[in-house]
XYZ file of N, CA, C and O in Angstrom:
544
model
N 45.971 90.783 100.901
C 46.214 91.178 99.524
C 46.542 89.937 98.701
O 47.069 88.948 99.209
N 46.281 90.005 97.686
C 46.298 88.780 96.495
C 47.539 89.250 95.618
O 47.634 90.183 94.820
N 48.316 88.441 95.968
C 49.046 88.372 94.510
C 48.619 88.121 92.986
O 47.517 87.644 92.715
N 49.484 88.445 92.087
C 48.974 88.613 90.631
C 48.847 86.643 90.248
O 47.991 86.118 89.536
N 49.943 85.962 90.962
C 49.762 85.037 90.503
C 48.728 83.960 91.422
O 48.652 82.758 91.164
N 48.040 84.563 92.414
C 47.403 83.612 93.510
C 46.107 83.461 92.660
O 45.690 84.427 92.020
N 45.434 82.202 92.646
C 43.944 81.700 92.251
C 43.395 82.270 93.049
O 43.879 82.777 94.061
N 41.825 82.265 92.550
C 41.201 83.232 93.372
C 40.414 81.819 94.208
O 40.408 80.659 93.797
N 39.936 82.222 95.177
C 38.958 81.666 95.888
C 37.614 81.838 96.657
O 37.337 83.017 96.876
N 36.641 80.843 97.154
C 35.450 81.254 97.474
C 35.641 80.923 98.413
O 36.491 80.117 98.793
N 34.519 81.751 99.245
C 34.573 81.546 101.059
C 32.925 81.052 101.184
O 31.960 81.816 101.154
N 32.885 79.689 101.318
C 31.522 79.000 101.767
C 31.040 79.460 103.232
O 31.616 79.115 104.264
N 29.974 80.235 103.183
C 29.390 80.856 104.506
C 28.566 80.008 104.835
O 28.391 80.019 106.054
N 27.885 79.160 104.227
C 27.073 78.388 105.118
C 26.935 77.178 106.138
O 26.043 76.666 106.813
N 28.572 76.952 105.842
C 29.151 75.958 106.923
C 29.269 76.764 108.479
O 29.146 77.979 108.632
N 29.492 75.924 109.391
C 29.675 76.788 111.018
C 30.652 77.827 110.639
O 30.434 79.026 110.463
N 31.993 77.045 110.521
C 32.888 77.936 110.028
C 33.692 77.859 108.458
O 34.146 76.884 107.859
N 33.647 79.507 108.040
C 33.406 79.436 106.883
C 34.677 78.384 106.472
O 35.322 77.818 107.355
N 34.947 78.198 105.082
C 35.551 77.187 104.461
C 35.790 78.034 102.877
O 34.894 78.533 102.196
N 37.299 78.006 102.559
C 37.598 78.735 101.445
C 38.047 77.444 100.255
O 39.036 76.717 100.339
N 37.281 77.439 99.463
C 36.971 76.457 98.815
C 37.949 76.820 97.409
O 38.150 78.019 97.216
N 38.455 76.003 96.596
C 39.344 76.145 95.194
C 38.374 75.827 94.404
O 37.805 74.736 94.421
N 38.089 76.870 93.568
C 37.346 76.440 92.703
C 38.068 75.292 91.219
O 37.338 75.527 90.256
N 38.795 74.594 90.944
C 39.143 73.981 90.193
C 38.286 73.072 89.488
O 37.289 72.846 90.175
N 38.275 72.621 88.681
C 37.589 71.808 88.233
C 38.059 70.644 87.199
O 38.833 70.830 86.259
N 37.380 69.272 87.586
C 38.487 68.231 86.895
C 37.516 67.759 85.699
O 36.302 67.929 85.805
N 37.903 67.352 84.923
C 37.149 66.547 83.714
C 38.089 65.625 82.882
O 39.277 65.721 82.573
N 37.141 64.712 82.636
C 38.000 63.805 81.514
C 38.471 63.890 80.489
O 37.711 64.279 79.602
N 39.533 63.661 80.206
C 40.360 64.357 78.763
C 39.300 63.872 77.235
O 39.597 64.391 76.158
N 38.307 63.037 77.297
C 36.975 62.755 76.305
C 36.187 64.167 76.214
O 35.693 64.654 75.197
N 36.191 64.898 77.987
C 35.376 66.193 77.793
C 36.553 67.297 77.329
O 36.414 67.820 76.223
N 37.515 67.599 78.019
C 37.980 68.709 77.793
C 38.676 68.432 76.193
O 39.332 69.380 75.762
N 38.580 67.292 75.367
C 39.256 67.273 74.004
C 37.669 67.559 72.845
O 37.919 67.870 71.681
N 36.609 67.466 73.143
C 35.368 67.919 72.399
C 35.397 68.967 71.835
O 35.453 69.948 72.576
N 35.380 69.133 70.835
C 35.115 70.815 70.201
C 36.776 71.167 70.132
O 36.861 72.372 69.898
N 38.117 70.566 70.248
C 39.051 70.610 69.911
C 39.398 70.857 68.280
O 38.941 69.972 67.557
N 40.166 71.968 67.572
C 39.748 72.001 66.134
C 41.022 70.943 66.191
O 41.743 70.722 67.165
N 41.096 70.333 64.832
C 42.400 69.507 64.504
C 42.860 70.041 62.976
O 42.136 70.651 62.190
N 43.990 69.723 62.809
C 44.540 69.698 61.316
C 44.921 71.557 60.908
O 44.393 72.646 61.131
N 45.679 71.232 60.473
C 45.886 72.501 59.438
C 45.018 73.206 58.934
O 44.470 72.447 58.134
N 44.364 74.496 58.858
C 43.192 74.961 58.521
C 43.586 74.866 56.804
O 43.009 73.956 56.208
N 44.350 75.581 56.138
C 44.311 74.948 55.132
C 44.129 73.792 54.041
O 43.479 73.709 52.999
N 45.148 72.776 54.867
C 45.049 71.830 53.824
C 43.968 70.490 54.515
O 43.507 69.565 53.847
N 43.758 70.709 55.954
C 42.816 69.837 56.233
C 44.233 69.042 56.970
O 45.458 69.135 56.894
N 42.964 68.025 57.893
C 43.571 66.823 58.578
C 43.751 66.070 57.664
O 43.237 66.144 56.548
N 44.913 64.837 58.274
C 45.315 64.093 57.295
C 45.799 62.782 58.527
O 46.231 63.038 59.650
N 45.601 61.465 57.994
C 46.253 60.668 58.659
C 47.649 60.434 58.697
O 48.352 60.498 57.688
N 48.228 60.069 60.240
C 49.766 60.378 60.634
C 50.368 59.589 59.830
O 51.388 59.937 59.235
N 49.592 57.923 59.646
C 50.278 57.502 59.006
C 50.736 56.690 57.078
O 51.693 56.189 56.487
N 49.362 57.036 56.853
C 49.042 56.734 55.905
C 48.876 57.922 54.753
O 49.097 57.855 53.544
N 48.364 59.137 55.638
C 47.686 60.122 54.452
C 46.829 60.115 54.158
O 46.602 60.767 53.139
N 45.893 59.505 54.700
C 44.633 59.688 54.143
C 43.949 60.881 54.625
O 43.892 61.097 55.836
N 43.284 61.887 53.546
C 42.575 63.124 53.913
C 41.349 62.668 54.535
O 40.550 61.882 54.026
N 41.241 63.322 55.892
C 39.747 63.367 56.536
C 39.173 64.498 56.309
O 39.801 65.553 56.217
N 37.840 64.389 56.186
C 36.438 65.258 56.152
C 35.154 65.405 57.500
O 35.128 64.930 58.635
N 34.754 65.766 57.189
C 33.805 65.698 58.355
C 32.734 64.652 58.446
O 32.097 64.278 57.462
N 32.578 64.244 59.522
C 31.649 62.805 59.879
C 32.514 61.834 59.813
O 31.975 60.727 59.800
N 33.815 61.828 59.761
C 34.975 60.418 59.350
C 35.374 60.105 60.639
O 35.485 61.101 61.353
N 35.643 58.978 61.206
C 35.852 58.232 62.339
C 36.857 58.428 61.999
O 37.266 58.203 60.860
N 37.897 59.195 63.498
C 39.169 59.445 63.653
C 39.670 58.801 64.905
O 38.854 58.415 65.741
N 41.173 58.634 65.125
C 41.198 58.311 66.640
C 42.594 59.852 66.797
O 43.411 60.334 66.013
N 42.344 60.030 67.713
C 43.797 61.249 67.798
C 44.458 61.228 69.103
O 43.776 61.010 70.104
N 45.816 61.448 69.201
C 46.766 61.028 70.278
C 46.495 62.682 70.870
O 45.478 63.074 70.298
N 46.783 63.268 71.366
C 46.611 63.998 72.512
C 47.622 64.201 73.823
O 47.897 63.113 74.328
N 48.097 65.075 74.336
C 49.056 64.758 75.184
C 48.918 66.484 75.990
O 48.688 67.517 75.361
N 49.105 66.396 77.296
C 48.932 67.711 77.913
C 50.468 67.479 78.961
O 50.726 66.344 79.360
N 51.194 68.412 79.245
C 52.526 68.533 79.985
C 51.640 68.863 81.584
O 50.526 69.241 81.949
N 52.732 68.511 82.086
C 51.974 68.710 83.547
C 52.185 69.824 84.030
O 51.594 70.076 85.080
N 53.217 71.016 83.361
C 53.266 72.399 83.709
C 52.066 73.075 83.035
O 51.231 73.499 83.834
N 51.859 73.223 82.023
C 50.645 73.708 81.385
C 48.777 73.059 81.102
O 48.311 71.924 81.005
N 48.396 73.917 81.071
C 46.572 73.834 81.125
C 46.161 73.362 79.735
O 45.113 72.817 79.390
N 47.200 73.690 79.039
C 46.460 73.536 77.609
C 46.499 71.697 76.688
O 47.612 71.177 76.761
N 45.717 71.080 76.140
C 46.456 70.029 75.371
C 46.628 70.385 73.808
O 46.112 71.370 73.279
N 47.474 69.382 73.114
C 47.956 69.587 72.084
C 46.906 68.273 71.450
O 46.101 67.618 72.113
N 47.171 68.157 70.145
C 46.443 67.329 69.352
C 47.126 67.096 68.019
O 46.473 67.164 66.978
N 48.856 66.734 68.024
C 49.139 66.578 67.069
C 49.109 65.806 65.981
O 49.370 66.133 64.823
N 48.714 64.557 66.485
C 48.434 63.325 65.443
C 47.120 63.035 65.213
O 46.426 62.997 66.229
N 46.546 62.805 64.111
C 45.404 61.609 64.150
C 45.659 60.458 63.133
O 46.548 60.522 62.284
N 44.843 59.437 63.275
C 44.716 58.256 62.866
C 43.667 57.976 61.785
O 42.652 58.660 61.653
N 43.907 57.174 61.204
C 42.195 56.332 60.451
C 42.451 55.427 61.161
O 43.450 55.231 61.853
N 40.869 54.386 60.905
C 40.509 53.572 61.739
C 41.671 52.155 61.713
O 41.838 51.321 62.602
N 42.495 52.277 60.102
C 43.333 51.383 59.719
C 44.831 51.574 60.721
O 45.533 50.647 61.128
N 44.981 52.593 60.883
C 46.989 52.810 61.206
C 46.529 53.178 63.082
O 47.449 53.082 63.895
N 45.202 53.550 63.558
C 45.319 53.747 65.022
C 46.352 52.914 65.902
O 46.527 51.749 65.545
N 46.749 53.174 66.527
C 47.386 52.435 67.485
C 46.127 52.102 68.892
O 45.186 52.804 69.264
N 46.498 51.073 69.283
C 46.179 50.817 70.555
C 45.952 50.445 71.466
O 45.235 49.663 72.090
N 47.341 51.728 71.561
C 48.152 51.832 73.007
C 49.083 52.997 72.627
O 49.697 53.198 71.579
N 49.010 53.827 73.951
C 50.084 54.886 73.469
C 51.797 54.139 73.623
O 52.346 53.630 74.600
N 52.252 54.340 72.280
C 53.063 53.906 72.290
C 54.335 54.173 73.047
O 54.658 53.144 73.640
N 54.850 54.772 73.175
C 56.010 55.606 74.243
C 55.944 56.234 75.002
O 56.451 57.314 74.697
N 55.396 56.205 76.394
C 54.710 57.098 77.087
C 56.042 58.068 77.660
O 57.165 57.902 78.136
N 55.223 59.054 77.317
C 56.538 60.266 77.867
C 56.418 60.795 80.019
O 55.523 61.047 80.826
N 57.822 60.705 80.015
C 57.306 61.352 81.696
C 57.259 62.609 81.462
O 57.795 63.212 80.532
N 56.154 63.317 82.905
C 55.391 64.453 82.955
C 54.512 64.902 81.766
O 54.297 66.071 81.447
N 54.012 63.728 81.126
C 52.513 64.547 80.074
C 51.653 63.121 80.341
O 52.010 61.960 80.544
N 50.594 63.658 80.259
C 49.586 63.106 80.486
C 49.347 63.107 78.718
O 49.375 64.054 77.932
N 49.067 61.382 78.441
C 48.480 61.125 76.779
C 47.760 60.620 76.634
O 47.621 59.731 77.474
N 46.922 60.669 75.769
C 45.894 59.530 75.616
C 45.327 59.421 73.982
O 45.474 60.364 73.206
N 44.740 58.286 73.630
C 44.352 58.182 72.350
C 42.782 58.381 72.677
O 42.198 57.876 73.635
N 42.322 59.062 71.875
C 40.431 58.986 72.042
C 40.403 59.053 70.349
O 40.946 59.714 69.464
N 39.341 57.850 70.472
C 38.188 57.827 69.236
C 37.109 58.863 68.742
O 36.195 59.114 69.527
N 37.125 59.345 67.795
C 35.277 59.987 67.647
C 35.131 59.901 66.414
O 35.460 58.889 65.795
N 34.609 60.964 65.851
C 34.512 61.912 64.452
C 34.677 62.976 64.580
O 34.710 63.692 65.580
N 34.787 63.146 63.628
C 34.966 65.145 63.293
C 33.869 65.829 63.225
O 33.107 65.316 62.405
N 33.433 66.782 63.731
C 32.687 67.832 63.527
C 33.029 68.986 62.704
O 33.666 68.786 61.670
N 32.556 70.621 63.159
C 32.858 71.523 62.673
C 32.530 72.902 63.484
O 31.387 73.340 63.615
N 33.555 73.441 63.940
C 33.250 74.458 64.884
C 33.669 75.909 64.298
O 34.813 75.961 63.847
N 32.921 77.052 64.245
C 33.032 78.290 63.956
C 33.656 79.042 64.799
O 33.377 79.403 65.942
N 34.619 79.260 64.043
C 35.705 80.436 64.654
C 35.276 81.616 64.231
O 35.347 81.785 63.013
N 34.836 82.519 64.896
C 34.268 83.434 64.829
C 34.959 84.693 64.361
O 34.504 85.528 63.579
N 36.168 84.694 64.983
C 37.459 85.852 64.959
C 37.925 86.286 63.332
O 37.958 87.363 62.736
N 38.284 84.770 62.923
C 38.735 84.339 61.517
C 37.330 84.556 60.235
O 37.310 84.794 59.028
N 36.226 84.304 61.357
C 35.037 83.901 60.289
C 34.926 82.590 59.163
O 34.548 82.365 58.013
N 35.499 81.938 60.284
C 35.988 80.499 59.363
C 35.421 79.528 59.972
O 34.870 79.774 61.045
N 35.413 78.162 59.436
C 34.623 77.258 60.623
C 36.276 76.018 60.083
O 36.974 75.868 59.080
N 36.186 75.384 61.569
C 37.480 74.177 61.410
C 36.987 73.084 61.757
O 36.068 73.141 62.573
N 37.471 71.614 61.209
C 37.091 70.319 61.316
C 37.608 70.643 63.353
O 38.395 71.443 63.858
N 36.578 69.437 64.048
C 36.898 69.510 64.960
C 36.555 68.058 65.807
O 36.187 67.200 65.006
N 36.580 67.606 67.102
C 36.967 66.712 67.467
C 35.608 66.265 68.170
O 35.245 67.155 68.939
N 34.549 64.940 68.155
C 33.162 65.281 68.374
C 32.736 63.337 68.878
O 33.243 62.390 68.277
N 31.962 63.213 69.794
C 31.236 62.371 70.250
C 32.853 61.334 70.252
O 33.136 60.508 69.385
N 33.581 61.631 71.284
C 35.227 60.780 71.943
C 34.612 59.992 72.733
O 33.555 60.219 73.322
N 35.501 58.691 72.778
C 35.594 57.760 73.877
C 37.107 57.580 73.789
O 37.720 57.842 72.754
N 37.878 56.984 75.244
C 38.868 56.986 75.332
C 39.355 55.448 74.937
O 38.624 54.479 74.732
N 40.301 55.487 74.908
C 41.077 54.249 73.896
C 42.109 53.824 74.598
O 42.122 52.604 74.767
N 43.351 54.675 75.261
C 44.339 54.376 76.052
C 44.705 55.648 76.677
O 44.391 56.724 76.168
N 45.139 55.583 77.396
C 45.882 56.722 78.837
C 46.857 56.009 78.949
O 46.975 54.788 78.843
N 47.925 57.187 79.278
C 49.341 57.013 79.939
C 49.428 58.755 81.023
O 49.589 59.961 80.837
N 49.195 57.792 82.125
C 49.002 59.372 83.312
C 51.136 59.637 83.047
O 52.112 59.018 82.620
N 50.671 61.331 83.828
C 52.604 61.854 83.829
C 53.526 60.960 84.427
O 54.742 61.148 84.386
N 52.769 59.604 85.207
C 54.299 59.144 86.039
C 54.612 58.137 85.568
O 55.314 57.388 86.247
N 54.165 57.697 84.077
C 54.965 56.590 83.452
C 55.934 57.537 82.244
O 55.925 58.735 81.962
N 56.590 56.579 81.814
C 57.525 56.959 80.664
C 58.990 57.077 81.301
O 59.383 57.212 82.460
N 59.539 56.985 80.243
C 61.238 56.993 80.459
C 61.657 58.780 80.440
O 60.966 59.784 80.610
N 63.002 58.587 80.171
C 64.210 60.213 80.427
C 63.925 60.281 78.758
O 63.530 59.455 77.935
N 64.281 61.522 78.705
C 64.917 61.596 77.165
C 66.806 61.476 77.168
O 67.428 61.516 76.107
């Protein structure tokens, strides 16, 4: 019997003996941050440090950070090409951060019937994996 909280798994039959395989899957925080919406749906993205309003097609860089208890990342800051940092500056223990470069796109939210600036053609800039950073 499976518990509510157990992952599920596959049983590979075509080995001698079978083999119950995790399906998990890893990707680079460039893939899993693509198609990320950013900014306030209202008033739009804005740079962290300057203010400058972004639009779509504008070269952004955005900090990013995922906790090592949870699946999800956050995307609270972005940059213009002027105020980016780089290097994450304070690396926190247990989150994984990183700065990635791209532009903005535009992805349709379907639910809302709205479409949001979003996060498009990333390369990575700096990483700080969960086991650096200080205490709070």
């Amino acid at each position: 019997m499976v518990g509510k909280d157990a992952r599920p798994q596959v049983v590979d039959d075509t080995a001698s003996e079978p083999l119950i395989v995790d399906p998990t899957v890893s990707a680079a925080p460039e893939q899993v941050l693509t198609g990320h919406p950013v900014g306030p749906s209202a008033t739009g993205p804005q740079c962290a440090d300057c203010g400058t309003a972004f639009v779509e097609t504008d070269l952004v860089f955005a900090y990013a950070y995922r906790c090592a208890d949870r699946a999800v990342w956050d995307v609270p800051r972005l940059y213009c090409w002027g105020c980016a940092p780089g290097t994450v500056r304070t690396p926190t223990l247990g989150a994984t951060e990183v700065l990635v470069g791209g532009r903005l796109g535009t992805i349709a939210c379907p639910t809302a019937r709205s479409q949001r600036l979003c996060l498009t053609e990333l390369a990575l800039r700096a990483y700080s994996p969960p086991m650096e950073g200080g205490t709070l």
